[in-house]
PDB file of C-alpha atoms in Angstrom:
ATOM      1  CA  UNK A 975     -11.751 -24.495 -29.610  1.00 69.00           C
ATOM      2  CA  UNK A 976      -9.171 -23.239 -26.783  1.00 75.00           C
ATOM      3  CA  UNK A 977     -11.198 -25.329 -24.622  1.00 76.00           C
ATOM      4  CA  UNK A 978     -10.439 -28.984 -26.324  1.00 79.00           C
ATOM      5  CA  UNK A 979      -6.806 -27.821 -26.680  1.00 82.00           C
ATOM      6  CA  UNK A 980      -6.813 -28.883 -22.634  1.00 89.00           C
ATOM      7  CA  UNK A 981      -7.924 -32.173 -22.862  1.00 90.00           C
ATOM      8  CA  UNK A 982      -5.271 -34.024 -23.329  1.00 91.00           C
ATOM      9  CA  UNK A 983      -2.419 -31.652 -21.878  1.00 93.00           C
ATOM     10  CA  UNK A 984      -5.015 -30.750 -18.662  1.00 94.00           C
ATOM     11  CA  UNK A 985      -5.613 -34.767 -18.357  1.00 95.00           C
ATOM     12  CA  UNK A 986      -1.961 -35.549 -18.629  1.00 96.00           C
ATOM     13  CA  UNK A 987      -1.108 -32.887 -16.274  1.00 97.00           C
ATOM     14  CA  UNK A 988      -3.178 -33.452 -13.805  1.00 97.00           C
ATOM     15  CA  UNK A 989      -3.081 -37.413 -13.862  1.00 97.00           C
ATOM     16  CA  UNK A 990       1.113 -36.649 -13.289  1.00 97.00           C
ATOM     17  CA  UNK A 991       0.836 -34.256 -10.325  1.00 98.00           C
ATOM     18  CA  UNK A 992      -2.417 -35.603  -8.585  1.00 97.00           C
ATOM     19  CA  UNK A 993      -2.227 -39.377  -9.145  1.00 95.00           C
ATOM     20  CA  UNK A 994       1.447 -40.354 -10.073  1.00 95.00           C
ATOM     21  CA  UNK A 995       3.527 -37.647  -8.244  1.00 96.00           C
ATOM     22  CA  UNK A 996       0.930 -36.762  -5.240  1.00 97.00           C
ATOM     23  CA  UNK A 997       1.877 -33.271  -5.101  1.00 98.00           C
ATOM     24  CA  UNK A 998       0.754 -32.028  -2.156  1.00 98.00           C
ATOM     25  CA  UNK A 999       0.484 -28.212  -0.707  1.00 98.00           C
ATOM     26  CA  UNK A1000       3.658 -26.548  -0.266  1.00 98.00           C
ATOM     27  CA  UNK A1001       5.740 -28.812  -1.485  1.00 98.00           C
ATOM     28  CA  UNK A1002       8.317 -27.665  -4.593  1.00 98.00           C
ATOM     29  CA  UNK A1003       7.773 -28.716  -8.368  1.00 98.00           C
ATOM     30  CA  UNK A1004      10.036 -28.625 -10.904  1.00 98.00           C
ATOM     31  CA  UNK A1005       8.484 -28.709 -14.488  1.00 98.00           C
ATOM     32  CA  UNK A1006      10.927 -29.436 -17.364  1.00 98.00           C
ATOM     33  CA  UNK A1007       9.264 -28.350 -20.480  1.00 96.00           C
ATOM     34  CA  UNK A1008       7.262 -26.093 -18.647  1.00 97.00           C
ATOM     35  CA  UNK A1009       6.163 -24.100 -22.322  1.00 95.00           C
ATOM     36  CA  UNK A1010       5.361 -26.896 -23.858  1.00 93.00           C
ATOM     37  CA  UNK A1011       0.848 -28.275 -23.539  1.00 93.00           C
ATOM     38  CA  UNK A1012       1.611 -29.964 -20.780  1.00 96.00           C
ATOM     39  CA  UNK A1013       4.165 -27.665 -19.171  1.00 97.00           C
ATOM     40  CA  UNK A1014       1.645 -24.672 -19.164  1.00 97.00           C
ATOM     41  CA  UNK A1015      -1.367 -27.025 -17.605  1.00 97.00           C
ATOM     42  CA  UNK A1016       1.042 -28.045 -14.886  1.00 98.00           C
ATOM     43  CA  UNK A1017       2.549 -25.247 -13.744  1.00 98.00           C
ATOM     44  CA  UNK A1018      -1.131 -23.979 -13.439  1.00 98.00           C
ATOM     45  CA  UNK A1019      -2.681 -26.974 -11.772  1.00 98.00           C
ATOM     46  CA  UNK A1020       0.029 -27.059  -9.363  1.00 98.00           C
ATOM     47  CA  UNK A1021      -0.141 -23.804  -8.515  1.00 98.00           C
ATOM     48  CA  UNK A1022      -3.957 -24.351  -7.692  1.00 98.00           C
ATOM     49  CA  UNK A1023      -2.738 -27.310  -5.753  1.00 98.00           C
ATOM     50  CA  UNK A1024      -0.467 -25.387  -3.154  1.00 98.00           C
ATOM     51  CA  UNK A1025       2.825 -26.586  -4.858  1.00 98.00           C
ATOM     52  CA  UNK A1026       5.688 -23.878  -5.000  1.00 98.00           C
ATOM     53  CA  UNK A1027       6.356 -24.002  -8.755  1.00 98.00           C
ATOM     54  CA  UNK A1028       9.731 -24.150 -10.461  1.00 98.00           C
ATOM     55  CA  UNK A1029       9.522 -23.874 -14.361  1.00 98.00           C
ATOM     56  CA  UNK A1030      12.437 -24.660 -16.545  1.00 98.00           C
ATOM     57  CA  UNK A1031      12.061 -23.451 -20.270  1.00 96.00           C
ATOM     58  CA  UNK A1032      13.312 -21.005 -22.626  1.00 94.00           C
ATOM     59  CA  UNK A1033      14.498 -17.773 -21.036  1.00 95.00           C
ATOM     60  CA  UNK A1034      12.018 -15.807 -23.629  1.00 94.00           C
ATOM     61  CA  UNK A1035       8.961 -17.795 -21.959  1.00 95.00           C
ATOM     62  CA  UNK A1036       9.861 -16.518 -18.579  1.00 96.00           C
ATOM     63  CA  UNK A1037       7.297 -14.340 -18.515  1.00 96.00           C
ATOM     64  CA  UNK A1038       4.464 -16.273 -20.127  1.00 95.00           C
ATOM     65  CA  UNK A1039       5.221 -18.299 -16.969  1.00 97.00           C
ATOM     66  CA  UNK A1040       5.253 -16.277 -14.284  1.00 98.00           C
ATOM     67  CA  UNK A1041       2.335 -14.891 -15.382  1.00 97.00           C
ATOM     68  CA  UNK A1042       0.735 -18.928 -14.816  1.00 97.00           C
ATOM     69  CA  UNK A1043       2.255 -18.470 -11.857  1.00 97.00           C
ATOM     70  CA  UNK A1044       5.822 -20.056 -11.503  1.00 98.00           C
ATOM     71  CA  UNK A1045       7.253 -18.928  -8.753  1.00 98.00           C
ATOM     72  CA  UNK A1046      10.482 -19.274 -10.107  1.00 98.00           C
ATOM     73  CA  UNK A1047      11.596 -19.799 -13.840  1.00 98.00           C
ATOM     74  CA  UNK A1048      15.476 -20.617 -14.737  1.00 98.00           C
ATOM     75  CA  UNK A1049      16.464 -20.916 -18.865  1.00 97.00           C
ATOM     76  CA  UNK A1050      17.190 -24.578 -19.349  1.00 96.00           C
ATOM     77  CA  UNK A1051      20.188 -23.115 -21.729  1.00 95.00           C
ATOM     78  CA  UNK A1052      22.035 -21.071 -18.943  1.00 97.00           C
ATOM     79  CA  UNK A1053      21.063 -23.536 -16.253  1.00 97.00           C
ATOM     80  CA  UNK A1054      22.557 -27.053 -15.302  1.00 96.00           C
ATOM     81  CA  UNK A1055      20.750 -29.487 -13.606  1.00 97.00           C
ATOM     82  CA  UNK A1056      23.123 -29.211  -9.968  1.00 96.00           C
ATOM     83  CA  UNK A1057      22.053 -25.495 -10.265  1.00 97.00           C
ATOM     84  CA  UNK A1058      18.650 -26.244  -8.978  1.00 97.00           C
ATOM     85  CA  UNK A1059      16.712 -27.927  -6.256  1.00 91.00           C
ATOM     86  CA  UNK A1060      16.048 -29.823  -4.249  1.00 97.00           C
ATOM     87  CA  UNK A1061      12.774 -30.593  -5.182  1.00 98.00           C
ATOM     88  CA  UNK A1062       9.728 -32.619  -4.318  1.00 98.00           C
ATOM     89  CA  UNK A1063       8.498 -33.223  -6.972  1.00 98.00           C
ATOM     90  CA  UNK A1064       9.954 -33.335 -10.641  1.00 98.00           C
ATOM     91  CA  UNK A1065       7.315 -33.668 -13.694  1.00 98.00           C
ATOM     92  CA  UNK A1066       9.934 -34.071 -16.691  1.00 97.00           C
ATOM     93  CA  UNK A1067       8.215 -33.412 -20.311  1.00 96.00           C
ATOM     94  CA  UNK A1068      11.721 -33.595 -21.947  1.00 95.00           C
ATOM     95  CA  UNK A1069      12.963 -36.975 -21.584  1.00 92.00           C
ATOM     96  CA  UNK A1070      16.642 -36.277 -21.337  1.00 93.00           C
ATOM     97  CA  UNK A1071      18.789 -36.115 -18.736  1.00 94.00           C
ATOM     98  CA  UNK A1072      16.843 -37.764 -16.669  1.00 94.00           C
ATOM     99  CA  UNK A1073      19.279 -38.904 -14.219  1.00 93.00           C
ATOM    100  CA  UNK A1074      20.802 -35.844 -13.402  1.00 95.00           C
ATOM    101  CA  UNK A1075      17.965 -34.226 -12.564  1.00 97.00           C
ATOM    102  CA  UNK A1076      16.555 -36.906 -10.261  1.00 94.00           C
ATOM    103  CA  UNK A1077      20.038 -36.569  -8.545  1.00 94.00           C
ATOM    104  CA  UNK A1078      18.028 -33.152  -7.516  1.00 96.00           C
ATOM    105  CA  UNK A1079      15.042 -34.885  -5.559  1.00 96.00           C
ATOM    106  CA  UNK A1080      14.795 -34.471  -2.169  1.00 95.00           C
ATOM    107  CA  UNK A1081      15.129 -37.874  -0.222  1.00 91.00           C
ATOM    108  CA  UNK A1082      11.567 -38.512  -0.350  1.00 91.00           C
ATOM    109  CA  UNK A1083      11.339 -36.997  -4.107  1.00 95.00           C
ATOM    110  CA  UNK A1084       9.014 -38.303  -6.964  1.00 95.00           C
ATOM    111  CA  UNK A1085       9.863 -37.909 -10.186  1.00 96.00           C
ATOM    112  CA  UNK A1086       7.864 -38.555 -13.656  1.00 96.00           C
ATOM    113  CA  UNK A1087       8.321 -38.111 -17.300  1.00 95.00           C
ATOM    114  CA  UNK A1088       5.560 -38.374 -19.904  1.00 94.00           C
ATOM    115  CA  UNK A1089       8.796 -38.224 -22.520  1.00 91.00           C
ATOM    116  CA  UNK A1090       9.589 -41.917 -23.587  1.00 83.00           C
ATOM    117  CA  UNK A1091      13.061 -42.527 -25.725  1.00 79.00           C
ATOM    118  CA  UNK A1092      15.048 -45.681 -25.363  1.00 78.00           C
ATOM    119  CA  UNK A1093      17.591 -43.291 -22.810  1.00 81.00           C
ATOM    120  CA  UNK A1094      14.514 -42.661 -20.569  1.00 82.00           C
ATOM    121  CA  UNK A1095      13.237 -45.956 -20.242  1.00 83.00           C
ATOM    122  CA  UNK A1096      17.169 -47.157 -19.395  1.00 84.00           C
ATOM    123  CA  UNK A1097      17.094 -44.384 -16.644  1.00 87.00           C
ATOM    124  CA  UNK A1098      13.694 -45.355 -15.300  1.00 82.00           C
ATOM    125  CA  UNK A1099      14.673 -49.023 -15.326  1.00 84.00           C
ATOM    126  CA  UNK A1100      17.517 -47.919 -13.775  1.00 82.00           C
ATOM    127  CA  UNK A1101      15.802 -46.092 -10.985  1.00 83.00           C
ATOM    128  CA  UNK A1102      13.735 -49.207 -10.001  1.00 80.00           C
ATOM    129  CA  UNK A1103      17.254 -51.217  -8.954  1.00 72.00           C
ATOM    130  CA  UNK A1104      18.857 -48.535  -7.775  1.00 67.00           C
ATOM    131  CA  UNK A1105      17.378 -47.122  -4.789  1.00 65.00           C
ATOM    132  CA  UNK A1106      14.276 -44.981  -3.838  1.00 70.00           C
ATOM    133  CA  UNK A1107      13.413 -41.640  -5.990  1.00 82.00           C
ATOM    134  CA  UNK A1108      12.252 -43.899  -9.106  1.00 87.00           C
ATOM    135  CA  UNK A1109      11.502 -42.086 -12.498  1.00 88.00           C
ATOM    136  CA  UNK A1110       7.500 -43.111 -12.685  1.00 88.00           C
ATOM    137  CA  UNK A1111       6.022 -42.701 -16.146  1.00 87.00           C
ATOM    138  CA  UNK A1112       2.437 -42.582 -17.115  1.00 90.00           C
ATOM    139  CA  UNK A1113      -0.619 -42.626 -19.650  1.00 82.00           C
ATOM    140  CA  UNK A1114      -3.933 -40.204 -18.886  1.00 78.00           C
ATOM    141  CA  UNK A1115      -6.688 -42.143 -20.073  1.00 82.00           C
ATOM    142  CA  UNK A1116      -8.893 -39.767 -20.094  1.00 87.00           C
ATOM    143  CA  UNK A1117     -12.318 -41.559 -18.102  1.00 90.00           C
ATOM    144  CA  UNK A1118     -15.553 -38.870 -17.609  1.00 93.00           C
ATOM    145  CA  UNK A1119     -14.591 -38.712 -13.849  1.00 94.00           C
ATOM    146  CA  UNK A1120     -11.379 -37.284 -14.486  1.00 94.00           C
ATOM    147  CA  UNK A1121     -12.424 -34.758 -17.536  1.00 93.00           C
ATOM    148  CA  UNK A1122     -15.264 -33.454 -14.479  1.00 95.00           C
ATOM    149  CA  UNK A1123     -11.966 -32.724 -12.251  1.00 96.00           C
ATOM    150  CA  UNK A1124     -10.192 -30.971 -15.243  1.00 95.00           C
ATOM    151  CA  UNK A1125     -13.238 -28.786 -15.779  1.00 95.00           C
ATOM    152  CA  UNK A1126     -13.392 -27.823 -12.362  1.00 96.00           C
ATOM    153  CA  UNK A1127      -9.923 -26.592 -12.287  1.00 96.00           C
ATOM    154  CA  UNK A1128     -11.160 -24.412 -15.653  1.00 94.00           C
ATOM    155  CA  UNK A1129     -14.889 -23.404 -14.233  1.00 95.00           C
ATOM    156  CA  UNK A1130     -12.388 -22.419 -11.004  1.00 96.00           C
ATOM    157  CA  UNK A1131     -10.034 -20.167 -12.628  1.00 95.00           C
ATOM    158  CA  UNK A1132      -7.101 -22.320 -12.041  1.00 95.00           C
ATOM    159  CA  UNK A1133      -6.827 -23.645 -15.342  1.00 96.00           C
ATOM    160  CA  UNK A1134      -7.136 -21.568 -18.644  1.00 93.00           C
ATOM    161  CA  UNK A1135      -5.996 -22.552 -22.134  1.00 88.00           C
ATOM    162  CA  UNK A1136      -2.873 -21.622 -23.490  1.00 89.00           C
ATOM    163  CA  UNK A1137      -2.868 -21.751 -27.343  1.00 84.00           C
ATOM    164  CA  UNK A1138       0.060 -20.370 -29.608  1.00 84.00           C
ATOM    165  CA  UNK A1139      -1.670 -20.570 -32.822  1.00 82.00           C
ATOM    166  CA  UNK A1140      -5.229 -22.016 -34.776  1.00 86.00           C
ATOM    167  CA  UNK A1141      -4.415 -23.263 -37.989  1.00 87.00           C
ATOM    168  CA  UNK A1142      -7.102 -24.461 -40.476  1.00 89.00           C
ATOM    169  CA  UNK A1143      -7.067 -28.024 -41.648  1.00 91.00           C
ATOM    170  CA  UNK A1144      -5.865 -27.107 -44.900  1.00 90.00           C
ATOM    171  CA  UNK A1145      -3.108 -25.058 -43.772  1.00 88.00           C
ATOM    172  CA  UNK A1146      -1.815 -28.352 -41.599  1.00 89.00           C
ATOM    173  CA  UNK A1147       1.508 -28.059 -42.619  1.00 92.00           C
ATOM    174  CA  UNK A1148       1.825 -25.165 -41.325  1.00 86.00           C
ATOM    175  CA  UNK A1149       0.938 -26.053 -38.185  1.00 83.00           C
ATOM    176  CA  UNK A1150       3.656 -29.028 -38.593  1.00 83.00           C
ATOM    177  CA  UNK A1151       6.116 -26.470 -39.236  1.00 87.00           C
ATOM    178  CA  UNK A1152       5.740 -24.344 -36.007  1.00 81.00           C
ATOM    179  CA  UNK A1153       5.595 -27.661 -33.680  1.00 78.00           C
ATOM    180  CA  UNK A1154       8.536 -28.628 -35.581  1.00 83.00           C
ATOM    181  CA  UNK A1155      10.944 -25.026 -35.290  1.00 81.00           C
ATOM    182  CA  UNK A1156       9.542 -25.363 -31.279  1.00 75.00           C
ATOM    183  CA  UNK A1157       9.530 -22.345 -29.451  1.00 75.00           C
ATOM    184  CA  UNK A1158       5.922 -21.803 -28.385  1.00 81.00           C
ATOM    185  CA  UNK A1159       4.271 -21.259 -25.969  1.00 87.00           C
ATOM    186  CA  UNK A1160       1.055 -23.905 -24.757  1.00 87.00           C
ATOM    187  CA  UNK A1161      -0.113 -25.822 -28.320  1.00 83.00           C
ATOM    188  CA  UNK A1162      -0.999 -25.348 -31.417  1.00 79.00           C
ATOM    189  CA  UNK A1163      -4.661 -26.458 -32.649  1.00 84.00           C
ATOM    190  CA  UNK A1164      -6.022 -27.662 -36.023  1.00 85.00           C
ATOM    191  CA  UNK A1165      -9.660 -26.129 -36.846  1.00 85.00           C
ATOM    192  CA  UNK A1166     -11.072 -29.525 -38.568  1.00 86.00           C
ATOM    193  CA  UNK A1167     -14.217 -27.025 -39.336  1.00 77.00           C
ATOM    194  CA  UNK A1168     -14.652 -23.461 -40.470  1.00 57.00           C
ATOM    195  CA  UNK A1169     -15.609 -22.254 -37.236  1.00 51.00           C
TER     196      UNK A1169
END
């Protein structure tokens, strides 16, 4: 069950970093929502990519993170947007702000959000006129190729599942509920079955 909670975090993650972003060894990440499903598949795949990880969450998931292996973690309460970078490469999960945090790209920086609200589709039309460093978004549509790559990163060891809580199908709500206060850490899966 831990297992299908990576498909479509792990396929989202990876289509971001590997196919939309091109994160390549060395360079340095910055993943906004980094707690969240696909926050906590990224921050592992690009460590298992090379990339010098920067996670920005809740200061009380620091150390679920590290332990993922950010290299660096910063509360996105206590810390403003021109507190950090430059990076790379920025994977947003958030979907706000989006401006002021490309303003933190590097001059050959990539940024993408999987986040859509009418503000982040202004700022990533936005970023098309307005010089280089666009906002890219993106759908993972999951083929069998790519869920054979996601499975290697697991089979490898550089991708595990992280899973906050199982709740049975009749206790849905309750499941609803958590996702709703936020907070967690990875996702939260509904056992259709009794197993």
């Amino acid at each position: 069950m831990e297992t299908a909670s990576l498909v479509v975090a792990g396929t989202t993650a990876l289509t971001a970093l590997r196919d939309t972003l091109h994160l390549r060894s060395g360079e340095r990440l910055l993943v906004r929502g980094a707690a969240g499903g696909v926050g906590t598949a990224a921050v592992q795949l690009a460590q298992a990519m090379g990339g010098h990880v920067t996670a920005l969450c809740r200061d009380s998931h620091a150390g679920a993170l590290r332990d993922l292996g950010a290299d660096e973690v910063f509360d996105y309460r206590a810390t403003t947007p021109d507190q950090l970078g430059p990076f790379d490469v920025i994977l947003d999960t958030v979907g706000s702000q989006l401006n002021a945090y490309r303003s933190r790209l590097s001059r050959e920086g990539r940024m993408a959000t999987i986040a859509l609200s009418v503000s982040s589709v202004a700022a990533i039309a936005a970023s098309s006129v307005h010089g280089g460093r666009r906002i890219r978004t993106l759908s993972a549509n999951p083929d069998t190729a790519l869920l054979g790559d996601l499975a290697a990163y697991v089979t490898s060891g550089g991708l595990r599942p992280v899973v906050e809580g199982v709740y049975p199908l009749a206790d849905i709500a309750s499941a609803h509920r958590a996702f709703e206060r936020g907070g967690v850490v990875g996702k939260q899966v509904v056992a259709v079955s009794g197993e």
